[in-house]
mmCIF file of C-alpha atoms in Angstrom:
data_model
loop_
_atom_site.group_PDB
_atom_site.id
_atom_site.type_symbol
_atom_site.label_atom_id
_atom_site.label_comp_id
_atom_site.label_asym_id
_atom_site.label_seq_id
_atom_site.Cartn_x
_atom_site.Cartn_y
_atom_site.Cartn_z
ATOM 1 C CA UNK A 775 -1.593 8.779 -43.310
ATOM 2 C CA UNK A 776 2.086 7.199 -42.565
ATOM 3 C CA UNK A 777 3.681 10.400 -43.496
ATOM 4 C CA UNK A 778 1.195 12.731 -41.324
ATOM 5 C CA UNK A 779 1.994 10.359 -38.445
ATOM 6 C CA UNK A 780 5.247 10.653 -38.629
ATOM 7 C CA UNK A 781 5.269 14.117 -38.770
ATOM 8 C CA UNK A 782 3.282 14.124 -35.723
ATOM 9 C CA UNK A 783 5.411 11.955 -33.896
ATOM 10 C CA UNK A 784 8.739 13.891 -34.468
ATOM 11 C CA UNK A 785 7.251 17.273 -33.629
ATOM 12 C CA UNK A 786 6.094 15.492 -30.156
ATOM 13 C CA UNK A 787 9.840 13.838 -29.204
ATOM 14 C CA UNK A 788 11.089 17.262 -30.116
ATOM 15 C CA UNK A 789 8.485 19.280 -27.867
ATOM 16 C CA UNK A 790 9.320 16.098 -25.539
ATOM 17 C CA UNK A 791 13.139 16.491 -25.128
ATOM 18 C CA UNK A 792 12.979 20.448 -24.761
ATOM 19 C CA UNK A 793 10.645 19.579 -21.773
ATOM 20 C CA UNK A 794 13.100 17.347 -20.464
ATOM 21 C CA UNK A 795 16.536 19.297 -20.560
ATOM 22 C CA UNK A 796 14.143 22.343 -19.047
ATOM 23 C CA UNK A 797 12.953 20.416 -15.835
ATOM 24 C CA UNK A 798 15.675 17.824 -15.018
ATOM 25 C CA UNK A 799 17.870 20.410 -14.747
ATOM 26 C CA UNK A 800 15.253 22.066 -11.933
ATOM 27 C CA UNK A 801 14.198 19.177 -10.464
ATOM 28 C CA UNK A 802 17.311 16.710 -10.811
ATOM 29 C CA UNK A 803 18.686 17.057 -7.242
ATOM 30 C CA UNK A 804 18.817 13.476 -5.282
ATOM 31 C CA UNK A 805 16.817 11.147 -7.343
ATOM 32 C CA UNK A 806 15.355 12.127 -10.903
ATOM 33 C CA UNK A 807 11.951 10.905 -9.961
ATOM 34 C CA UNK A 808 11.544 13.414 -7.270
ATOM 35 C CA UNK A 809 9.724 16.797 -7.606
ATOM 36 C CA UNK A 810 10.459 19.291 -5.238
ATOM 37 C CA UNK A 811 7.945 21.829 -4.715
ATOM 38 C CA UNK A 812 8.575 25.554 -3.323
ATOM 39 C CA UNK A 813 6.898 29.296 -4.392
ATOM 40 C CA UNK A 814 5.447 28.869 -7.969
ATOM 41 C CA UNK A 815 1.592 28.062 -8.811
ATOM 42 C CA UNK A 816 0.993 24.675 -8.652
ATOM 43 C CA UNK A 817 0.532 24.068 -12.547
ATOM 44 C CA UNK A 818 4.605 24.661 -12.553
ATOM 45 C CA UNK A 819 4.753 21.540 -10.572
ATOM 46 C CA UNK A 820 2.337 19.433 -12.350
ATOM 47 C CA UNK A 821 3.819 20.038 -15.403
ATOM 48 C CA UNK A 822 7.111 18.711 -14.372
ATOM 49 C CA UNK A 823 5.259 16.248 -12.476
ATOM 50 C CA UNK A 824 3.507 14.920 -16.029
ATOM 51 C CA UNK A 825 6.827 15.328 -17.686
ATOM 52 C CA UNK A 826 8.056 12.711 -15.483
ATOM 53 C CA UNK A 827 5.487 9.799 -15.988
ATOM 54 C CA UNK A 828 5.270 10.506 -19.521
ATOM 55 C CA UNK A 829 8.991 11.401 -20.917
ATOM 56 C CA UNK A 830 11.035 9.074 -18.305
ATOM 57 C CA UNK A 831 8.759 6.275 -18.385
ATOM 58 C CA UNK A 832 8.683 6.470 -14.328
ATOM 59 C CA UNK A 833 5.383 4.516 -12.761
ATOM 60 C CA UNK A 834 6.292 6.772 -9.413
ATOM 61 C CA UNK A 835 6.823 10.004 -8.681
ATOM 62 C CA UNK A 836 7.323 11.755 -5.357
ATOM 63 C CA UNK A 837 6.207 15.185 -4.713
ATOM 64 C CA UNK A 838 7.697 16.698 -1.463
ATOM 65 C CA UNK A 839 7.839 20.241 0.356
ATOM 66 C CA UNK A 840 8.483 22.194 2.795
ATOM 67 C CA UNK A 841 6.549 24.687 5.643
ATOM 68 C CA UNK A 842 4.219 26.596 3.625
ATOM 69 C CA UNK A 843 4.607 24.517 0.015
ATOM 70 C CA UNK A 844 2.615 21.516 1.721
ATOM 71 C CA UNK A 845 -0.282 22.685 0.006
ATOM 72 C CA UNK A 846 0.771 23.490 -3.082
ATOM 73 C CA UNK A 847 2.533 20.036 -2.733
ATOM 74 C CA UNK A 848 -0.854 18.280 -2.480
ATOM 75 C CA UNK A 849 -2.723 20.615 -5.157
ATOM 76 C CA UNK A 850 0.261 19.215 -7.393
ATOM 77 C CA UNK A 851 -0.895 15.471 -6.335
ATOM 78 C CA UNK A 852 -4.610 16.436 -6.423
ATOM 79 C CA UNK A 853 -4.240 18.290 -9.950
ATOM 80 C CA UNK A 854 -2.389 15.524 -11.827
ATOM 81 C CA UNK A 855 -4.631 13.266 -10.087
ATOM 82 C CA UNK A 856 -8.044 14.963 -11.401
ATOM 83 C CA UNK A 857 -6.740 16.424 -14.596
ATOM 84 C CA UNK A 858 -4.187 14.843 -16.415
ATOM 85 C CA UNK A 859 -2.688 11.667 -15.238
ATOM 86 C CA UNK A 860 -5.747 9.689 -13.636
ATOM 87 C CA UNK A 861 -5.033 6.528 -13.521
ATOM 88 C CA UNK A 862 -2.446 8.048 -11.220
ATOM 89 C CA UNK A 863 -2.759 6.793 -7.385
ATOM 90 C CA UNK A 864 -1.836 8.041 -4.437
ATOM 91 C CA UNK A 865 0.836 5.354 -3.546
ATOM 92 C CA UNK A 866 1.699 6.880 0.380
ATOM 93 C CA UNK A 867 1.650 10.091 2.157
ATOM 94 C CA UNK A 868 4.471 10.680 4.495
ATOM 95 C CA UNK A 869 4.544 13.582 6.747
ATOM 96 C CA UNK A 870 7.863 14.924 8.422
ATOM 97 C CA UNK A 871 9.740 17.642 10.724
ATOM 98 C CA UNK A 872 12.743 18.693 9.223
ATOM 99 C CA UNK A 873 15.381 20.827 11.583
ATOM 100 C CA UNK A 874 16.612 23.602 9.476
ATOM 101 C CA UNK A 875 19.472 25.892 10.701
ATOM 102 C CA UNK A 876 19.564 29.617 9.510
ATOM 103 C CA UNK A 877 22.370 32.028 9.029
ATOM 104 C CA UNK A 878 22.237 32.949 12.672
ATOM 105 C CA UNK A 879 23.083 30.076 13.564
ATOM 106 C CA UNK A 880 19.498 29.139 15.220
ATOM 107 C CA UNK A 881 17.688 25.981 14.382
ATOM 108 C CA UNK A 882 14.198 25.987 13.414
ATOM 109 C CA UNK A 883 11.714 23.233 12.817
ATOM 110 C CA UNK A 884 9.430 22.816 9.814
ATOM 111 C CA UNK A 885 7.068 20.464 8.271
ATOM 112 C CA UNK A 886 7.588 18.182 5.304
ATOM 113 C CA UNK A 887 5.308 16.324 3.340
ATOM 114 C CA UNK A 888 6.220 13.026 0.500
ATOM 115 C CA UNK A 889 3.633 12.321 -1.548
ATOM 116 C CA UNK A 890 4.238 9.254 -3.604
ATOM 117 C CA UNK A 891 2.317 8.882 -6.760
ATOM 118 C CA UNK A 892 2.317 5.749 -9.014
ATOM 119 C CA UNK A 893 0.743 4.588 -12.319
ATOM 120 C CA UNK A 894 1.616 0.648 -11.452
ATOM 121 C CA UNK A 895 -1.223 -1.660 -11.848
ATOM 122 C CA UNK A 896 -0.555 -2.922 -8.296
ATOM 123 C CA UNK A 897 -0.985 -6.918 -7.379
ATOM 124 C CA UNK A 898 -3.569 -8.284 -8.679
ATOM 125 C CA UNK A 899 -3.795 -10.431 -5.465
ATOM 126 C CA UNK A 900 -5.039 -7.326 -4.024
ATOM 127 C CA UNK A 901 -7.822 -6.224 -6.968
ATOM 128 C CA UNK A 902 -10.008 -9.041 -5.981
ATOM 129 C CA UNK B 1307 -31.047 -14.644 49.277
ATOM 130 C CA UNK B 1308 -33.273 -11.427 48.827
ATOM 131 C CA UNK B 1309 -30.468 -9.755 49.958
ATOM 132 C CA UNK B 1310 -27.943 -10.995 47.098
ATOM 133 C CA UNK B 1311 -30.334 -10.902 44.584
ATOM 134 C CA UNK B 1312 -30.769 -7.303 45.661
ATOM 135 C CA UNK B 1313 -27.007 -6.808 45.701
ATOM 136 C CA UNK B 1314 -26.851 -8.605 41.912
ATOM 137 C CA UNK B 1315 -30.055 -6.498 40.797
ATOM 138 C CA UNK B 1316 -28.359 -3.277 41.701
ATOM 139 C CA UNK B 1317 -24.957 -4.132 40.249
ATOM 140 C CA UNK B 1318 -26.731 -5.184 36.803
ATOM 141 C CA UNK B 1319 -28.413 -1.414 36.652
ATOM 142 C CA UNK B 1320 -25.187 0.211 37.325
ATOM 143 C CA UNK B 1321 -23.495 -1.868 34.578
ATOM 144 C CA UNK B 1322 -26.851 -1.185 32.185
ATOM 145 C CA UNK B 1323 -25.954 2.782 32.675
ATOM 146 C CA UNK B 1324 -22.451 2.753 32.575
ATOM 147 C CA UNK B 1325 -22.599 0.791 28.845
ATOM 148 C CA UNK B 1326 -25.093 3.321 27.693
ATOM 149 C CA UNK B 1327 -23.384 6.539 28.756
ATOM 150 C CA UNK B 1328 -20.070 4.898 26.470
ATOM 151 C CA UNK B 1329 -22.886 3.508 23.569
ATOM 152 C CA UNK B 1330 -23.461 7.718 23.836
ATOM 153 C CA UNK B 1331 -20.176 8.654 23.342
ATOM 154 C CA UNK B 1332 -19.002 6.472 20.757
ATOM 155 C CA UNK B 1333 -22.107 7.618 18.495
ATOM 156 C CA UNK B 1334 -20.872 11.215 19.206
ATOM 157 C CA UNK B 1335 -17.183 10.136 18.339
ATOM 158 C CA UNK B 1336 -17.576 11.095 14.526
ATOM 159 C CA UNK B 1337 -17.890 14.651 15.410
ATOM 160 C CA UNK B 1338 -16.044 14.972 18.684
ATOM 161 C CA UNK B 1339 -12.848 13.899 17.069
ATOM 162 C CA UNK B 1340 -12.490 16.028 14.450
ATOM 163 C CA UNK B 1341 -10.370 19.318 14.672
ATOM 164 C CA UNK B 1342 -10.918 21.870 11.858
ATOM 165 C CA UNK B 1343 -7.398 23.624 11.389
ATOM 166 C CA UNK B 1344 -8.124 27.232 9.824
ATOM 167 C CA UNK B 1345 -6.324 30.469 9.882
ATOM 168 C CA UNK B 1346 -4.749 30.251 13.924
ATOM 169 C CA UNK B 1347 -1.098 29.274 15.168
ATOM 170 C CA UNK B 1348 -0.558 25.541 14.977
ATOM 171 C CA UNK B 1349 -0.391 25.546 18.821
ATOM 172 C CA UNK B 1350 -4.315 26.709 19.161
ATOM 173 C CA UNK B 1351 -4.942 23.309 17.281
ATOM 174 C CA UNK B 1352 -2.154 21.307 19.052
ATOM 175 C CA UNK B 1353 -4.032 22.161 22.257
ATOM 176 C CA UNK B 1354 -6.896 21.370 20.826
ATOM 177 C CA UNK B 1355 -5.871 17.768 19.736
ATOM 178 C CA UNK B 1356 -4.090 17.004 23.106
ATOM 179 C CA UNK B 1357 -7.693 17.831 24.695
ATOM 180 C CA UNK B 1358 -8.972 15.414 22.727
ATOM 181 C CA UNK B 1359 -6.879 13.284 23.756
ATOM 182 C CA UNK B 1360 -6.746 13.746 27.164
ATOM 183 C CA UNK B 1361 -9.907 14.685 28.392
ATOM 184 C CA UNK B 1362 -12.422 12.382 26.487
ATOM 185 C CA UNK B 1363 -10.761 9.792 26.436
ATOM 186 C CA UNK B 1364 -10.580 9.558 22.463
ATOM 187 C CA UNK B 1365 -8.165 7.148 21.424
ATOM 188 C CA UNK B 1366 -7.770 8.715 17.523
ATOM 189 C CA UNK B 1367 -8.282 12.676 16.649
ATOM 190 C CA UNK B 1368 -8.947 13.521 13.071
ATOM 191 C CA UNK B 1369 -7.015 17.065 11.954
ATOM 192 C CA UNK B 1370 -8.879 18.529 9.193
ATOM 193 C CA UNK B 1371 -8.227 21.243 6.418
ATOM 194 C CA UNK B 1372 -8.387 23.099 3.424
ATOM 195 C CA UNK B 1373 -6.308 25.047 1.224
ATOM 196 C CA UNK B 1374 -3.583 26.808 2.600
ATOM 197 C CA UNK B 1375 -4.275 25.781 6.090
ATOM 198 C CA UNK B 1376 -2.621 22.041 5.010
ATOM 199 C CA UNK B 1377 0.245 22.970 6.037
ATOM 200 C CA UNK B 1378 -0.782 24.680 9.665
ATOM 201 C CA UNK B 1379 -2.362 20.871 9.841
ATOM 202 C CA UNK B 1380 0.741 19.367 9.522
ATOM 203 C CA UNK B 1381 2.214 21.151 11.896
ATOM 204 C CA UNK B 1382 -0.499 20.845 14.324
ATOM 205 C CA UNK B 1383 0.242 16.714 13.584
ATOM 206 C CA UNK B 1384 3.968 16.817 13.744
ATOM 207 C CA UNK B 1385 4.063 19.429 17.147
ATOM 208 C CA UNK B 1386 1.486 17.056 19.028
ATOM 209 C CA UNK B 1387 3.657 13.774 18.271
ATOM 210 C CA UNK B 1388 6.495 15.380 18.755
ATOM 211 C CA UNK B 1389 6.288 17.060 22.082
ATOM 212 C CA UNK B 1390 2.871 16.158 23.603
ATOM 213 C CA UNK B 1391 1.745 13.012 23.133
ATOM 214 C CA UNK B 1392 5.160 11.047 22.154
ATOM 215 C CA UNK B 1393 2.873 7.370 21.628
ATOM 216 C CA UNK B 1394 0.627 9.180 18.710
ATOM 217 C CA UNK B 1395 1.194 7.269 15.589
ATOM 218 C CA UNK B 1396 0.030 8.643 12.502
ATOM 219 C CA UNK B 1397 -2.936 6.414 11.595
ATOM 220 C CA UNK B 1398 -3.774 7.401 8.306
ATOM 221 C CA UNK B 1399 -3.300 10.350 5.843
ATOM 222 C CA UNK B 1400 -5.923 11.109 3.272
ATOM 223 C CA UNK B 1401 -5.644 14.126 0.706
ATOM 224 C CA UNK B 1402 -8.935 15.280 -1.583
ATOM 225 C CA UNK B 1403 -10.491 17.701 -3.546
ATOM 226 C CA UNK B 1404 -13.809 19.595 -2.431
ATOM 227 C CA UNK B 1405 -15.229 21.764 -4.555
ATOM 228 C CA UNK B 1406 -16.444 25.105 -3.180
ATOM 229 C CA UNK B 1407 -19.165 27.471 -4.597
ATOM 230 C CA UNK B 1408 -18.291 31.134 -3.816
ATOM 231 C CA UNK B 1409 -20.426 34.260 -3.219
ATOM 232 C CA UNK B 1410 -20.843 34.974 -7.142
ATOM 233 C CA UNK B 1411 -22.152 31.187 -7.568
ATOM 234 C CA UNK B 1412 -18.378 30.254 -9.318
ATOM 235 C CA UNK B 1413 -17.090 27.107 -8.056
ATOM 236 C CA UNK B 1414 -13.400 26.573 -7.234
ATOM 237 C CA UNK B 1415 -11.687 23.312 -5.869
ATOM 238 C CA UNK B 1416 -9.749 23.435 -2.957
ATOM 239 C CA UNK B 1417 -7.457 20.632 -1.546
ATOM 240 C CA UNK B 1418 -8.082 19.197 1.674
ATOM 241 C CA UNK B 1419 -5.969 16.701 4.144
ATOM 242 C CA UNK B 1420 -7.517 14.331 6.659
ATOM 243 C CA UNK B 1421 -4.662 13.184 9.393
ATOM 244 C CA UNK B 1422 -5.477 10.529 11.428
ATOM 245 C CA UNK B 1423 -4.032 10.339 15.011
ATOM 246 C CA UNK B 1424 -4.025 7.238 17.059
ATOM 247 C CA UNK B 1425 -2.919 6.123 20.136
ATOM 248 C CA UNK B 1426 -4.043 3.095 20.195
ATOM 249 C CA UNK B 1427 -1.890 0.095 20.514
ATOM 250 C CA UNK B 1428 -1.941 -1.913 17.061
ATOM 251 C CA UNK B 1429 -0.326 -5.070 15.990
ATOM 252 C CA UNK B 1430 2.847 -5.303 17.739
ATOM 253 C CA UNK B 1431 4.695 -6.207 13.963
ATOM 254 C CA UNK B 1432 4.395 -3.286 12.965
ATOM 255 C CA UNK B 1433 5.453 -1.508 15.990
ATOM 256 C CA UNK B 1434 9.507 -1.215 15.356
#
């Protein structure tokens, strides 16, 4: 039994630091607990977003995007929320306008969203 | 005295209608304030909200959507505080799942976002 577990457990920090090295690289821009969303299906995000809580030991994760990513941004939250993280909770939603200025020279304004997920077992002052 | 009782008699019935005309329109509230955000410009729903706003006297607008019209509903949130109606706090911000059953009988989930608009004045702590 030991040795099967052990076995086990080195082929998962293996798979684990590949994922790592792959996504923090990606996502590693301000704060390494930050995902930022853009073009790809949402299951790109919620990988990375699962990465995080599990390899990183993070209890929060924000989740933000631009203009047209907002909802892939919250079928991220809503995914890893349903599907693989849920005890997950949706910690704040923060909504934005960001001025953005192009290679014109023209500014344009667009949308953000934060979506702050934790796993914390909040105060228990609160539970009652 | 006929005459004030009269007076007082008359005043009373006015009052009577006037409370049930608002009883009326606070029962109607939970479908009068919500704006369903589809497929249009974000200004066709900004409009919409400031309407809301302005002409029945509604005092919080609920923006509603699905899918990939989140993001037109965060515009349509961010436009009206920004350059309509400047004392709109964001109330609340809710983000879900629905699942949807399509011609074929195949269900599919969809995100949705529920933003709460207020313009009412709340405690003044919180106000910075």
């Amino acid at each position: 039994m030991k040795s099967v577990n052990l076995m086990e457990k080195k082929t998962m920090t293996e798979k684990t630091t590949e994922k790592i090295t792959t996504e923090v690289k990606e996502e590693k821009r301000t704060d390494e607990n930050v995902i930022y969303v853009g073009h790809k299906p949402p299951m790109s995000y919620v990988l990375a977003v699962v990465t995080q809580f599990n390899t990183s030991g993070s209890d929060e994760v924000v989740i933000k995007a631009r203009g047209r990513s907002i909802s892939t941004a919250v079928d991220t939250a809503e995914i890893t929320r349903n599907r693989f993280i849920t005890d997950a909770k949706i910690k704040d939603i923060k909504i934005g306008t960001e001025s953005i200025t192009n290679e014109e020279g023209r500014t344009s304004n667009v949308s953000s969203i934060e979506i702050i997920l934790t796993t914390k077992k909040k105060n228990k002052q609160v539970e009652q």
